mmCIF file of C-alpha atoms in Angstrom:
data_model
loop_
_atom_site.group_PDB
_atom_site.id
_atom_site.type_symbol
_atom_site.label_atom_id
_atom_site.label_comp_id
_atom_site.label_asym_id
_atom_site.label_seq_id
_atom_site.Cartn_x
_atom_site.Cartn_y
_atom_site.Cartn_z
ATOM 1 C CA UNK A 478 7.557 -7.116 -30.044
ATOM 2 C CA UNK A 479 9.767 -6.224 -26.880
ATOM 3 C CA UNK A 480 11.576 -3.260 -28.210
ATOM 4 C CA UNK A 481 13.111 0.431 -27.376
ATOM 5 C CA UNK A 482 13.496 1.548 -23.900
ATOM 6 C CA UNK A 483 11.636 -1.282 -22.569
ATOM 7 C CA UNK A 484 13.213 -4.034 -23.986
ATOM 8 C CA UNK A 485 16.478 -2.621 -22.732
ATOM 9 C CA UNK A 486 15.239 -2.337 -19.439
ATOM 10 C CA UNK A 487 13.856 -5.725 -19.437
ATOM 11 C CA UNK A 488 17.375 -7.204 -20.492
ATOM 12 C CA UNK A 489 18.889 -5.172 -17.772
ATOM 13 C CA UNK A 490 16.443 -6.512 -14.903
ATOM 14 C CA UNK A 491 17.278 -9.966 -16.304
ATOM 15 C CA UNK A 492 13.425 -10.389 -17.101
ATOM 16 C CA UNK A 493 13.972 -11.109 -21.062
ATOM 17 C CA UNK A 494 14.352 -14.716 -21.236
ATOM 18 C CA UNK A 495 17.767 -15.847 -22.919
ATOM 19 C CA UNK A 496 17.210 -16.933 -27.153
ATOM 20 C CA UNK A 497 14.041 -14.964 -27.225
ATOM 21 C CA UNK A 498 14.170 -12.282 -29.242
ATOM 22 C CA UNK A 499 10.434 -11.030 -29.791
ATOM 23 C CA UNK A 500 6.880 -12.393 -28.829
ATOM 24 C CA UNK A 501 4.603 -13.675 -30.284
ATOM 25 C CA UNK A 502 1.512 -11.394 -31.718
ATOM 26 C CA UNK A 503 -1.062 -11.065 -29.262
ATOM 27 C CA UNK A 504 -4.532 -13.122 -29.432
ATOM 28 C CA UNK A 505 -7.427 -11.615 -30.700
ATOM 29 C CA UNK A 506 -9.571 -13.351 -27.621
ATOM 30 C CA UNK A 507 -7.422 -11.926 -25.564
ATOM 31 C CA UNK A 508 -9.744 -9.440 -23.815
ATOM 32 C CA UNK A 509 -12.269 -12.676 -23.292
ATOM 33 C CA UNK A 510 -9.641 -14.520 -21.607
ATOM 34 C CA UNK A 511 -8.406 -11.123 -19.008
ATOM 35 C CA UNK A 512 -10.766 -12.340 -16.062
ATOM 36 C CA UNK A 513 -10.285 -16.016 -16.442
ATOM 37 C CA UNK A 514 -8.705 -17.853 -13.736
ATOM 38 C CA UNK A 515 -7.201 -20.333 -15.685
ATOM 39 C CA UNK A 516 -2.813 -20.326 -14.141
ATOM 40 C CA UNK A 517 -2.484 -20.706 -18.743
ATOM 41 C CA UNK A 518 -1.206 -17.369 -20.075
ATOM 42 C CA UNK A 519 -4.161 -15.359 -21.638
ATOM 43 C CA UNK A 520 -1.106 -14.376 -24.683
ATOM 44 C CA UNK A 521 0.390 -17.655 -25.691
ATOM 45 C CA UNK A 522 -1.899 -20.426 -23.672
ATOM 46 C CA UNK A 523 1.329 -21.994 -22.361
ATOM 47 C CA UNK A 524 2.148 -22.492 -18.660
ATOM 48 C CA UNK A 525 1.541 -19.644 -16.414
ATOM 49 C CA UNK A 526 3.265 -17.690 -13.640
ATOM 50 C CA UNK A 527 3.420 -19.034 -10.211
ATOM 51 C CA UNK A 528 0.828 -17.059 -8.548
ATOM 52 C CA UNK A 529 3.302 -15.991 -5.792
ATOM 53 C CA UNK A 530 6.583 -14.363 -6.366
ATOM 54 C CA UNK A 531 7.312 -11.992 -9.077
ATOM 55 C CA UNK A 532 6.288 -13.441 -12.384
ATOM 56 C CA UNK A 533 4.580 -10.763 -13.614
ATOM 57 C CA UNK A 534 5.124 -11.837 -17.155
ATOM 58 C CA UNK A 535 4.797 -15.097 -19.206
ATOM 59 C CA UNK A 536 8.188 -17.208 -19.034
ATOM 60 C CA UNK A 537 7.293 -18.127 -22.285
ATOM 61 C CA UNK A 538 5.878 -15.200 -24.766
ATOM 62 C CA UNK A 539 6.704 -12.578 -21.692
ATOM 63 C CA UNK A 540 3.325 -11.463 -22.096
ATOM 64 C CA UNK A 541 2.245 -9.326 -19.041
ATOM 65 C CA UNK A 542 0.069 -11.341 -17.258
ATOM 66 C CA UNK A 543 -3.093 -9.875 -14.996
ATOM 67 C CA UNK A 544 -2.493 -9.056 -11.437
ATOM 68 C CA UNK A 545 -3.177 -11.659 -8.453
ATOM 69 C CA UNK A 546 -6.369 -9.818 -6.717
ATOM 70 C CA UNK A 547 -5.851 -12.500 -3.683
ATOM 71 C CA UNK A 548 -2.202 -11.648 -2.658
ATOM 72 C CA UNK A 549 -2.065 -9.325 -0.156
ATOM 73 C CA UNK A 550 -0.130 -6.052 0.266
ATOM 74 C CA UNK A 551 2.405 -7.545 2.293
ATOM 75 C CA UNK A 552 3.343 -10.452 -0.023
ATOM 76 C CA UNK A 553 2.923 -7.889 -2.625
ATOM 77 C CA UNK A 554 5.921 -5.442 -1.482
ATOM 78 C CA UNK A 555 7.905 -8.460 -0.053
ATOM 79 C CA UNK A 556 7.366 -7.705 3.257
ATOM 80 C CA UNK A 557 6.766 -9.432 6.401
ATOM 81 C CA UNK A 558 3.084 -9.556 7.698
ATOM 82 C CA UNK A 559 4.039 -7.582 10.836
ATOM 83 C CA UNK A 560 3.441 -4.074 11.918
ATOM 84 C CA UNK A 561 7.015 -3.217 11.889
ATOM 85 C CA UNK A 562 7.977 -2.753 8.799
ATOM 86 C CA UNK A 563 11.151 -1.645 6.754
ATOM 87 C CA UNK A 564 9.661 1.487 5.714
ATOM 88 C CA UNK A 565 12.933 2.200 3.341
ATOM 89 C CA UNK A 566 13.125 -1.564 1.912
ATOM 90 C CA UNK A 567 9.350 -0.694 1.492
ATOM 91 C CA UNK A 568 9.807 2.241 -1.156
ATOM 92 C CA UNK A 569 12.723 0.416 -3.099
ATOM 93 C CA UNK A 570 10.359 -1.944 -3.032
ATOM 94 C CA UNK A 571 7.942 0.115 -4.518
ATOM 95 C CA UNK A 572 10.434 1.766 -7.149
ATOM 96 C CA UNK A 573 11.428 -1.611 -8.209
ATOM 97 C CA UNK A 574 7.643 -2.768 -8.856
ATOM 98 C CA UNK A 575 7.226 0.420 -10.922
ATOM 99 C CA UNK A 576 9.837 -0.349 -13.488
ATOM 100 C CA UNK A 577 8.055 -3.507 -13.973
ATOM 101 C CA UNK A 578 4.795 -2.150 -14.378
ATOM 102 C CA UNK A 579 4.389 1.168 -14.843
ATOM 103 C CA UNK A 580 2.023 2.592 -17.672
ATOM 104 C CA UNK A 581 4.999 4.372 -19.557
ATOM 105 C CA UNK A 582 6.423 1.205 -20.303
ATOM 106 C CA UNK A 583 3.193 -0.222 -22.261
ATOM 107 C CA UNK A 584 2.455 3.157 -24.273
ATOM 108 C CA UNK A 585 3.062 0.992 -27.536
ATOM 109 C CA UNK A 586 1.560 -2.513 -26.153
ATOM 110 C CA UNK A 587 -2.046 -4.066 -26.980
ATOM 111 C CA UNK A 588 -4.977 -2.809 -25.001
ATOM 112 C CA UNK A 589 -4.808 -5.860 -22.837
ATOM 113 C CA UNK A 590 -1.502 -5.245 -21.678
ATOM 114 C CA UNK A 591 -2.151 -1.561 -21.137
ATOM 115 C CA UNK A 592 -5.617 -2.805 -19.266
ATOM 116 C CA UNK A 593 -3.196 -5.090 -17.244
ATOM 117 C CA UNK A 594 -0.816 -2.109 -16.638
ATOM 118 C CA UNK A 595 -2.953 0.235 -14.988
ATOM 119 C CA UNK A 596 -4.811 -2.479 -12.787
ATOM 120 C CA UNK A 597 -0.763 -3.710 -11.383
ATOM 121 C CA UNK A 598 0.376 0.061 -11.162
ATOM 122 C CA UNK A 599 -3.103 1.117 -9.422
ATOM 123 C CA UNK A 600 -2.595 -1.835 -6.678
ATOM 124 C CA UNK A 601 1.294 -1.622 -6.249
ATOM 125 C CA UNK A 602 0.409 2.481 -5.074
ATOM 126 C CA UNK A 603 -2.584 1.224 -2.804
ATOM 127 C CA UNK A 604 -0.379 -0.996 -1.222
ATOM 128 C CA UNK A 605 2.300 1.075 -0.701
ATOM 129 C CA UNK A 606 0.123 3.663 0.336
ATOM 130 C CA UNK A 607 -1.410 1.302 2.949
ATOM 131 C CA UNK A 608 1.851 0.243 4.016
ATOM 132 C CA UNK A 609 3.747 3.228 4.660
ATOM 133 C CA UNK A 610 1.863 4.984 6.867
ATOM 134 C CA UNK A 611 1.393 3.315 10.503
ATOM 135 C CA UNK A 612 -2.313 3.762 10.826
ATOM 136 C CA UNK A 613 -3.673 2.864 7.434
ATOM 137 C CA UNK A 614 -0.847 -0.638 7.975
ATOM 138 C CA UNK A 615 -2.419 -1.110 11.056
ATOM 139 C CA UNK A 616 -5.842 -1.278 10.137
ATOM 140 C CA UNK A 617 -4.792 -3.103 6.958
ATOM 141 C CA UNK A 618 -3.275 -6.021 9.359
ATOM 142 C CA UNK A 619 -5.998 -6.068 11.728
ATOM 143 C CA UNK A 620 -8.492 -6.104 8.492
ATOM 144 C CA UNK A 621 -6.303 -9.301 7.177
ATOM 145 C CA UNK A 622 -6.913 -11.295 10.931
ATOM 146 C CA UNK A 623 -10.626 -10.708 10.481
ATOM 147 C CA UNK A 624 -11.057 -7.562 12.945
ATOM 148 C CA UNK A 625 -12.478 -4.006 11.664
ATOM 149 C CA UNK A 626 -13.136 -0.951 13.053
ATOM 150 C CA UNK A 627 -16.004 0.628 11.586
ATOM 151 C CA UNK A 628 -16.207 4.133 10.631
ATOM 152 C CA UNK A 629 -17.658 6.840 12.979
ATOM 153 C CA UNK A 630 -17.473 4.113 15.944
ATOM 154 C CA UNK A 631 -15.791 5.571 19.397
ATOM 155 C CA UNK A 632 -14.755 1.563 20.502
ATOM 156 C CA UNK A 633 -16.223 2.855 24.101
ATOM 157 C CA UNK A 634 -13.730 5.346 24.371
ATOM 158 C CA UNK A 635 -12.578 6.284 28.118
ATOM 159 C CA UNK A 636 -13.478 9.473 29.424
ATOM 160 C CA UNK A 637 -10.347 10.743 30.063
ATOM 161 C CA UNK A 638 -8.737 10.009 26.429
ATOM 162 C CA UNK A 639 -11.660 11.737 24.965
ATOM 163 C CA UNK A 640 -11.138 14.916 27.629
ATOM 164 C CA UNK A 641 -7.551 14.538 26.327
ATOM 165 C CA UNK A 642 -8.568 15.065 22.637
ATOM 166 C CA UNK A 643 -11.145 17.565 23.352
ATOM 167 C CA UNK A 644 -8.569 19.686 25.262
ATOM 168 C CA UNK A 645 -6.049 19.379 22.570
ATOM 169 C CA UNK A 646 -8.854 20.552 20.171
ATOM 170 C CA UNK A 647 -9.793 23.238 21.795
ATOM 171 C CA UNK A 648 -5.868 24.416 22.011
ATOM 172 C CA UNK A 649 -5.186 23.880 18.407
ATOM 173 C CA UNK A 650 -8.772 25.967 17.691
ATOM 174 C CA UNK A 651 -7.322 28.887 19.941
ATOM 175 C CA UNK A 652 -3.983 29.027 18.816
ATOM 176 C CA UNK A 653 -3.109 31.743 16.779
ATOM 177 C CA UNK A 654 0.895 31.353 16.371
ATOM 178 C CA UNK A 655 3.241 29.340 14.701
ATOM 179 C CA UNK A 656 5.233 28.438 18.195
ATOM 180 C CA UNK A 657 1.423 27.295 19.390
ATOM 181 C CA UNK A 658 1.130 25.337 16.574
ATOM 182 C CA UNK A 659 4.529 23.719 16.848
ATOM 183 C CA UNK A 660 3.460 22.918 20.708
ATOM 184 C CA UNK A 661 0.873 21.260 19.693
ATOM 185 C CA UNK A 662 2.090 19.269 16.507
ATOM 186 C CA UNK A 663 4.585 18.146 19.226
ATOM 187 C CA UNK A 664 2.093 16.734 21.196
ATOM 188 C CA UNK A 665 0.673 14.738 18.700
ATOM 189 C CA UNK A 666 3.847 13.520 17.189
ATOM 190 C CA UNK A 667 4.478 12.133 20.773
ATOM 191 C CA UNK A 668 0.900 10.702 21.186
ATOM 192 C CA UNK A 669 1.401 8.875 17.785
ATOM 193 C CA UNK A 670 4.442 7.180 18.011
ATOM 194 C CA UNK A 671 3.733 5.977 21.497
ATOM 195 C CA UNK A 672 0.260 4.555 20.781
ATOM 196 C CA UNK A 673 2.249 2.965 17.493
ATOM 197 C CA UNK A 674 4.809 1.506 19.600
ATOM 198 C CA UNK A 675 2.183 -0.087 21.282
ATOM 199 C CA UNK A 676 0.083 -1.387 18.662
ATOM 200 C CA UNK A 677 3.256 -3.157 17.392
ATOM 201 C CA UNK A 678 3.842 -5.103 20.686
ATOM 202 C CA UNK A 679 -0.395 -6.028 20.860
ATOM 203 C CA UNK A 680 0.332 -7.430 17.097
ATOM 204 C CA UNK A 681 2.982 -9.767 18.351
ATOM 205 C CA UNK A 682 0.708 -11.102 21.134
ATOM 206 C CA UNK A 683 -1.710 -11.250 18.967
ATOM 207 C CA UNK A 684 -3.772 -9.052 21.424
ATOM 208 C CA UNK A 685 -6.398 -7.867 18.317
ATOM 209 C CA UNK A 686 -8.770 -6.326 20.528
ATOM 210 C CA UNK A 687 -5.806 -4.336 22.291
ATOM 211 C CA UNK A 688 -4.530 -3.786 18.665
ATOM 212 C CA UNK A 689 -8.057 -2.357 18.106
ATOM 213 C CA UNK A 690 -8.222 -0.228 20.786
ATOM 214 C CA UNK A 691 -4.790 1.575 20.343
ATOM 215 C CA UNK A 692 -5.757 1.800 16.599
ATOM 216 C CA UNK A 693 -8.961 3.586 17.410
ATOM 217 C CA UNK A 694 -7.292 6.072 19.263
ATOM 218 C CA UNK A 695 -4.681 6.692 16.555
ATOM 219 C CA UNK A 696 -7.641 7.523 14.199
ATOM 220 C CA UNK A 697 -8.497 10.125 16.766
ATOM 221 C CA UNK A 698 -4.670 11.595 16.904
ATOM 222 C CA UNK A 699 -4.910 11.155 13.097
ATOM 223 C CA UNK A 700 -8.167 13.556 12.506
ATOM 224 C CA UNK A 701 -6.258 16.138 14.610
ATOM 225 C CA UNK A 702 -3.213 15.770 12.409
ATOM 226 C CA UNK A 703 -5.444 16.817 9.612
ATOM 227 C CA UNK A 704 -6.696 19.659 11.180
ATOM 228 C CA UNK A 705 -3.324 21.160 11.845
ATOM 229 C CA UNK A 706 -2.921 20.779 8.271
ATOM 230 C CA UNK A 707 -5.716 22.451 7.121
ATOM 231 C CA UNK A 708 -5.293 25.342 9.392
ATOM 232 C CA UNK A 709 -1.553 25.766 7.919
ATOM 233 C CA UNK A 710 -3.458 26.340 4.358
ATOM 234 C CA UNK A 711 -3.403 29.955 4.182
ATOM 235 C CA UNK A 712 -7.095 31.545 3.562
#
């Protein structure tokens, strides 16, 4: 049964479903019925939840039901499949999907439901992951329109990009100060946001190959971003 905090919660998000007032018991094939396809409710066997949208649960036992592996991250965190993206609709987003789902919320449920749990929590933070950060998103996009960029490939960089990259390099392995280092993070900043300013007008063309190139050379700007990190970690 729905009870304590989260059956209060659930009442407050307007998820408990009005003249219900507990579920009923969990079905001992259950765990048999997790990875079947069938749109049924494992729980109850009664209609299931639309497999877009946000019916996580049951409308009829409010069973939580298992996540939808084929619905991508943008569907997922209700946003547009574009580069640009809302980055702070894209966290409330986020905190909204974690009071659905979150582990806490199932401590006292049936293993199923936990087992459900932790599969919905683990891809809401991959997506939002993905999502929030311009290079990962970009990839992700390119990924979903059939392109990929395989790791450790240069994409027949030009010589002069890869001169730029080796010079900033060799600057960031040289400097020694923290006004050096700011130079330099400065740089990179610059680099990144033009090169994502880019990518985001070869996405509306739908220019992939463009899109693939600019994304390549992010990856580059993005391995030096690391570095400056790791040689902020004092020894």
């Amino acid at each position: 049964m729905w009870g304590g905090r989260t059956g209060a919660l659930l009442r407050v998000w307007g998820l408990w479903p009005a003249g219900v007032r507990g579920r009923r018991p969990l079905g001992c094939n259950a765990a048999s019925l997790a990875g079947n396809n069938s749109p049924q409710c494992w729980n109850c066997g009664g209609p299931g939840v639309p497999k877009r949208g946000d019916g996580f649960f049951c409308p009829q036992c409010r069973a939580l039901q298992p996540p939808d592996l084929t619905r991508d991250y943008f569907s997922l965190m209700d946003c547009n499949r574009a580069f640009a993206v809302d980055t702070a609709k894209l966290q409330n987003r986020y905190q909204q999907l974690q009071r659905l789902v979150h582990p806490d919320f199932f401590s006292q449920r049936s293993q199923t439901e936990k087992d459900f749990s932790e599969k919905h929590a683990t891809l809401v933070n991959d997506a939002y992951k993905t999502l929030l950060a311009p290079l990962s998103r970009g990839l992700y996009l390119l990924k979903l329109h059939g392109v990929e960029i395989a790791e450790g490939t240069d994409y027949a960089m030009d010589q002069q990009f890869l001169m730029e990259i080796m010079e900033i390099n060799e600057k960031l392995a040289e400097a020694q100060s923290e006004a050096a280092m700011k130079e330099i993070e400065s740089i990179v900043r610059a680099k990144q946001k033009e090169l994502s300013d880019n990518v985001s007008k070869a996405f509306e063309q739908d220019d992939f190959e463009k899109a693939k190139e600019i994304l390549t050379k992010m990856r580059y700007f993005s391995n030096v971003e690391e570095k400056i990190k790791l040689k902020k970690i004092p020894l």
